[in-house]
Amino acid sequence: MDPGRIAGLQALASLNTAVVRRAVTGLGASTATLDLDATTIVSHKRDALPLYTGGRGYQPTAVCWAEQDLVVADQYRDGNVPAGMDPLTVAQRAFAVLPPR
């Protein structure tokens, strides 16, 4: 992956952290139930890879903070990447986005 793209993704991750923390400032949030889920999205792009459900597409993973109805982390995945592949990485990123308390 080219360095410019990596820097852009890191900047986007920092922005996401700031947005999530700003959104809950002053709410007194003391509970965070995180729901990690993957879904399949059908695509007709030539680069899309086969889905286990049939067809071609992508299988992104997202982590939602249930009490706040906020997506705190996500991971783009090709269609041939199973949902159970390395969920720990995206879960760790989600916990890192939560406010320190």
Coordinates of N, CA, C and O in Angstrom, one line a residue:
M1 N 0.9 -1.2 0.0 CA 0.0 0.0 0.0 C 0.9 1.2 0.0 O 1.9 1.3 0.7
D2 N 0.5 2.2 -0.8 CA 1.4 3.4 -0.9 C 1.3 4.3 0.4 O 0.3 4.3 1.1
P3 N 2.4 4.9 0.8 CA 2.5 5.7 2.0 C 1.4 6.8 2.1 O 0.9 7.1 3.2
G4 N 1.1 7.4 1.0 CA 0.0 8.5 1.0 C -1.3 7.9 1.4 O -2.0 8.6 2.2
R5 N -1.6 6.7 1.0 CA -2.9 6.1 1.3 C -2.9 5.7 2.8 O -3.9 5.9 3.5
I6 N -1.8 5.2 3.3 CA -1.7 4.8 4.7 C -1.9 6.1 5.6 O -2.6 6.1 6.6
A7 N -1.2 7.2 5.2 CA -1.3 8.4 6.0 C -2.8 8.9 6.0 O -3.3 9.4 7.0
G8 N -3.4 8.8 4.8 CA -4.8 9.2 4.7 C -5.7 8.4 5.6 O -6.6 8.9 6.3
L9 N -5.5 7.1 5.6 CA -6.3 6.2 6.5 C -6.1 6.5 8.0 O -7.0 6.4 8.8
Q10 N -4.8 6.8 8.3 CA -4.5 7.1 9.7 C -5.2 8.4 10.1 O -5.7 8.5 11.2
A11 N -5.2 9.4 9.2 CA -5.9 10.6 9.5 C -7.4 10.4 9.7 O -8.0 11.0 10.6
L12 N -8.0 9.6 8.8 CA -9.4 9.3 8.9 C -9.7 8.6 10.3 O -10.7 8.9 10.9
A13 N -8.8 7.7 10.7 CA -9.0 7.0 12.0 C -9.0 8.0 13.1 O -9.8 7.9 14.1
S14 N -8.1 9.0 13.1 CA -8.0 10.0 14.1 C -9.2 10.9 14.1 O -9.7 11.2 15.2
L15 N -9.7 11.2 13.0 CA -10.9 12.0 12.9 C -12.1 11.2 13.4 O -12.9 11.8 14.2
N16 N -12.2 10.0 13.1 CA -13.3 9.1 13.7 C -13.3 9.1 15.2 O -14.3 9.3 15.8
T17 N -12.1 9.0 15.8 CA -12.0 9.0 17.2 C -12.5 10.3 17.8 O -13.2 10.3 18.8
A18 N -12.0 11.4 17.2 CA -12.4 12.7 17.7 C -13.9 12.9 17.6 O -14.6 13.5 18.5
V19 N -14.5 12.5 16.5 CA -16.0 12.6 16.3 C -16.8 11.8 17.3 O -17.7 12.3 17.9
V20 N -16.4 10.6 17.5 CA -17.1 9.7 18.5 C -17.0 10.3 19.9 O -18.0 10.4 20.6
R21 N -15.8 10.7 20.3 CA -15.6 11.3 21.6 C -16.4 12.6 21.8 O -16.9 12.9 22.8
R22 N -16.4 13.4 20.8 CA -17.1 14.7 20.8 C -18.6 14.4 20.9 O -19.4 15.1 21.6
A23 N -19.1 13.4 20.2 CA -20.5 13.1 20.2 C -21.0 12.7 21.6 O -22.2 12.9 21.9
V24 N -20.2 12.1 22.4 CA -20.7 11.6 23.7 C -20.2 12.5 24.8 O -20.6 12.3 26.0
T25 N -19.5 13.6 24.5 CA -19.1 14.5 25.6 C -20.3 15.1 26.2 O -21.3 15.6 25.6
G26 N -20.3 15.1 27.6 CA -21.4 15.6 28.3 C -22.7 14.7 28.5 O -23.6 15.1 29.2
L27 N -22.6 13.6 27.9 CA -23.8 12.6 28.0 C -23.7 11.7 29.2 O -24.6 11.1 29.6
G28 N -22.5 11.7 29.8 CA -22.3 10.9 31.0 C -22.4 9.4 30.7 O -22.8 8.6 31.5
A29 N -22.0 9.0 29.5 CA -22.0 7.6 29.1 C -21.1 6.8 30.0 O -20.0 7.1 30.1
S30 N -21.7 5.8 30.6 CA -20.9 4.9 31.5 C -20.9 3.5 31.0 O -20.3 2.6 31.6
T31 N -21.7 3.1 30.0 CA -21.8 1.8 29.5 C -21.5 1.8 28.0 O -22.0 2.7 27.3
A32 N -20.8 0.8 27.6 CA -20.5 0.7 26.1 C -20.7 -0.8 25.7 O -19.8 -1.6 26.0
T33 N -21.8 -1.1 25.1 CA -22.0 -2.4 24.5 C -21.6 -2.3 23.1 O -22.2 -1.5 22.3
L34 N -20.6 -3.0 22.7 CA -20.1 -3.0 21.3 C -20.6 -4.2 20.5 O -20.4 -5.3 21.0
D35 N -21.2 -3.9 19.4 CA -21.7 -5.0 18.5 C -20.9 -5.1 17.3 O -20.9 -4.1 16.5
L36 N -20.1 -6.1 17.1 CA -19.2 -6.3 16.0 C -20.0 -7.3 15.0 O -20.4 -8.3 15.4
D37 N -20.1 -6.8 13.8 CA -20.9 -7.6 12.8 C -20.3 -7.4 11.4 O -19.8 -6.3 11.1
A38 N -20.4 -8.4 10.6 CA -20.0 -8.3 9.2 C -21.3 -8.6 8.3 O -22.2 -9.3 8.8
T39 N -21.3 -8.0 7.2 CA -22.4 -8.2 6.3 C -21.8 -8.3 4.8 O -20.7 -7.9 4.6
T40 N -22.6 -9.0 4.0 CA -22.2 -9.0 2.6 C -22.9 -8.0 1.8 O -24.1 -7.7 2.0
I41 N -22.1 -7.4 0.9 CA -22.7 -6.4 0.0 C -22.4 -6.8 -1.5 O -21.2 -6.9 -1.8
V42 N -23.4 -7.0 -2.2 CA -23.2 -7.5 -3.6 C -22.7 -6.3 -4.5 O -23.2 -5.2 -4.3
S43 N -21.8 -6.6 -5.3 CA -21.3 -5.6 -6.2 C -21.1 -6.2 -7.6 O -20.8 -7.4 -7.8
H44 N -21.2 -5.4 -8.6 CA -21.0 -5.8 -10.0 C -19.7 -5.3 -10.6 O -19.5 -5.4 -11.8
K45 N -18.8 -4.8 -9.7 CA -17.5 -4.3 -10.1 C -16.7 -5.5 -10.6 O -16.8 -6.6 -10.0
R46 N -15.8 -5.3 -11.5 CA -15.0 -6.3 -12.0 C -14.0 -6.8 -10.9 O -13.6 -8.0 -10.9
D47 N -13.6 -5.9 -10.1 CA -12.6 -6.3 -9.0 C -13.2 -7.0 -7.8 O -12.5 -7.5 -7.0
A48 N -14.5 -7.0 -7.7 CA -15.2 -7.6 -6.6 C -14.9 -9.2 -6.6 O -15.0 -9.8 -7.7
L49 N -14.7 -9.7 -5.4 CA -14.4 -11.1 -5.3 C -15.6 -11.9 -4.9 O -16.6 -11.4 -4.4
P50 N -15.6 -13.2 -5.1 CA -16.8 -14.1 -4.8 C -17.2 -14.0 -3.4 O -16.4 -14.0 -2.5
L51 N -18.5 -14.0 -3.1 CA -19.1 -14.0 -1.8 C -19.5 -15.4 -1.4 O -19.8 -16.2 -2.3
Y52 N -19.4 -15.8 -0.2 CA -19.9 -17.1 0.2 C -21.4 -17.3 0.0 O -21.8 -18.4 -0.1
T53 N -22.1 -16.2 -0.1 CA -23.6 -16.3 -0.3 C -23.9 -16.4 -1.8 O -25.1 -16.5 -2.2
G54 N -22.9 -16.3 -2.6 CA -23.1 -16.3 -4.1 C -22.9 -15.0 -4.6 O -23.0 -14.0 -4.0
G55 N -22.6 -14.9 -5.9 CA -22.3 -13.6 -6.5 C -20.9 -13.0 -6.1 O -20.1 -13.8 -5.6
R56 N -20.8 -11.7 -6.4 CA -19.5 -11.1 -6.1 C -19.8 -9.9 -5.3 O -20.8 -9.3 -5.3
G57 N -18.8 -9.5 -4.5 CA -19.0 -8.3 -3.7 C -17.9 -8.1 -2.6 O -16.8 -8.5 -2.7
Y58 N -18.4 -7.5 -1.5 CA -17.5 -7.1 -0.4 C -18.2 -7.6 0.9 O -19.4 -7.8 1.0
Q59 N -17.4 -7.7 2.0 CA -17.9 -8.1 3.3 C -17.3 -7.3 4.4 O -16.4 -7.7 5.2
P60 N -17.7 -6.0 4.5 CA -17.2 -5.1 5.5 C -17.6 -5.6 6.9 O -18.6 -6.2 7.1
T61 N -16.8 -5.2 7.9 CA -17.1 -5.4 9.3 C -17.3 -4.1 10.0 O -16.5 -3.2 9.7
A62 N -18.3 -3.9 10.9 CA -18.5 -2.7 11.6 C -18.7 -3.0 13.0 O -19.2 -4.0 13.4
V63 N -18.3 -2.0 13.9 CA -18.5 -2.1 15.3 C -19.4 -0.9 15.8 O -19.0 0.2 15.6
C64 N -20.6 -1.2 16.3 CA -21.5 -0.2 16.7 C -21.5 -0.1 18.3 O -21.6 -1.1 18.9
W65 N -21.5 1.1 18.8 CA -21.7 1.3 20.2 C -23.2 1.4 20.4 O -23.9 2.4 20.1
A66 N -23.8 0.4 20.9 CA -25.3 0.2 21.0 C -26.0 1.4 21.7 O -27.0 1.9 21.2
E67 N -25.5 1.7 22.9 CA -26.2 2.7 23.7 C -26.2 4.1 23.0 O -27.1 4.9 23.2
Q68 N -25.2 4.4 22.2 CA -25.1 5.7 21.6 C -25.5 5.7 20.1 O -25.5 6.7 19.5
D69 N -25.7 4.5 19.6 CA -26.1 4.3 18.1 C -25.0 5.0 17.2 O -25.3 5.7 16.3
L70 N -23.7 4.7 17.6 CA -22.6 5.2 16.8 C -21.7 4.0 16.3 O -21.5 3.1 17.0
V71 N -21.3 4.2 15.0 CA -20.3 3.2 14.5 C -18.9 3.8 15.0 O -18.6 4.9 14.7
V72 N -18.2 2.9 15.8 CA -16.9 3.4 16.3 C -15.7 2.8 15.6 O -14.6 3.3 15.7
A73 N -15.9 1.8 14.8 CA -14.8 1.2 14.0 C -15.4 0.4 12.8 O -16.5 -0.1 12.9
D74 N -14.6 0.3 11.8 CA -15.0 -0.6 10.7 C -13.8 -1.1 10.0 O -12.7 -0.6 10.2
Q75 N -14.0 -2.1 9.1 CA -12.9 -2.7 8.4 C -13.5 -3.1 7.0 O -14.4 -3.9 6.9
Y76 N -12.9 -2.5 6.0 CA -13.3 -2.9 4.6 C -12.7 -4.3 4.3 O -11.5 -4.6 4.7
R77 N -13.5 -5.2 3.7 CA -13.0 -6.5 3.4 C -13.5 -6.9 2.0 O -14.7 -6.6 1.7
D78 N -12.7 -7.7 1.3 CA -13.2 -8.2 0.1 C -14.2 -9.3 0.4 O -14.3 -9.8 1.5
G79 N -14.9 -9.7 -0.7 CA -16.0 -10.7 -0.5 C -15.5 -12.1 -0.1 O -16.3 -12.8 0.5
N80 N -14.3 -12.4 -0.4 CA -13.8 -13.8 -0.1 C -13.2 -13.9 1.3 O -12.6 -14.9 1.7
V81 N -13.2 -12.8 2.1 CA -12.7 -12.8 3.4 C -13.8 -13.2 4.4 O -14.8 -12.5 4.5
P82 N -13.7 -14.3 5.1 CA -14.8 -14.7 6.0 C -15.0 -13.8 7.2 O -14.0 -13.1 7.6
A83 N -16.2 -13.7 7.7 CA -16.5 -12.8 8.8 C -15.7 -13.1 10.0 O -15.4 -12.2 10.8
G84 N -15.3 -14.4 10.2 CA -14.6 -14.7 11.4 C -13.1 -14.5 11.3 O -12.3 -14.8 12.2
M85 N -12.6 -13.9 10.2 CA -11.2 -13.7 10.0 C -10.7 -12.4 10.8 O -11.1 -11.3 10.5
D86 N -9.9 -12.7 11.8 CA -9.3 -11.6 12.6 C -10.2 -10.6 13.2 O -10.0 -9.4 13.0
P87 N -11.3 -10.9 13.9 CA -12.2 -9.9 14.5 C -11.5 -9.1 15.6 O -11.9 -8.0 15.9
L88 N -10.4 -9.7 16.2 CA -9.8 -9.0 17.3 C -9.2 -7.7 16.9 O -9.3 -6.7 17.6
T89 N -8.6 -7.5 15.7 CA -8.0 -6.3 15.2 C -9.1 -5.1 15.2 O -8.9 -4.1 15.8
V90 N -10.2 -5.4 14.6 CA -11.3 -4.3 14.5 C -11.9 -4.1 15.9 O -12.2 -3.0 16.2
A91 N -12.0 -5.1 16.7 CA -12.5 -4.9 18.1 C -11.5 -4.1 18.9 O -12.0 -3.2 19.7
Q92 N -10.2 -4.3 18.8 CA -9.3 -3.5 19.5 C -9.3 -2.0 19.1 O -9.2 -1.1 19.9
R93 N -9.5 -1.8 17.8 CA -9.6 -0.4 17.3 C -10.9 0.2 17.9 O -10.9 1.4 18.2
A94 N -11.9 -0.5 18.0 CA -13.2 0.0 18.5 C -13.0 0.4 20.0 O -13.4 1.5 20.4
F95 N -12.4 -0.4 20.8 CA -12.2 -0.1 22.2 C -11.3 1.1 22.3 O -11.4 2.0 23.2
A96 N -10.3 1.3 21.4 CA -9.4 2.4 21.5 C -10.1 3.8 21.2 O -9.6 4.8 21.6
V97 N -11.2 3.7 20.4 CA -12.0 4.9 20.1 C -12.8 5.4 21.3 O -13.1 6.6 21.4
L98 N -13.2 4.5 22.1 CA -14.1 4.9 23.3 C -13.4 5.9 24.2 O -12.1 5.9 24.3
P99 N -14.1 6.8 24.8 CA -13.5 7.8 25.8 C -12.8 7.0 26.8 O -13.2 5.9 27.2
P100 N -11.7 7.6 27.4 CA -10.9 6.8 28.4 C -11.7 6.3 29.6 O -11.3 5.3 30.1
R101 N -12.7 7.0 30.0 CA -13.4 6.5 31.2 C -14.5 5.5 30.8 O -15.0 4.8 31.3

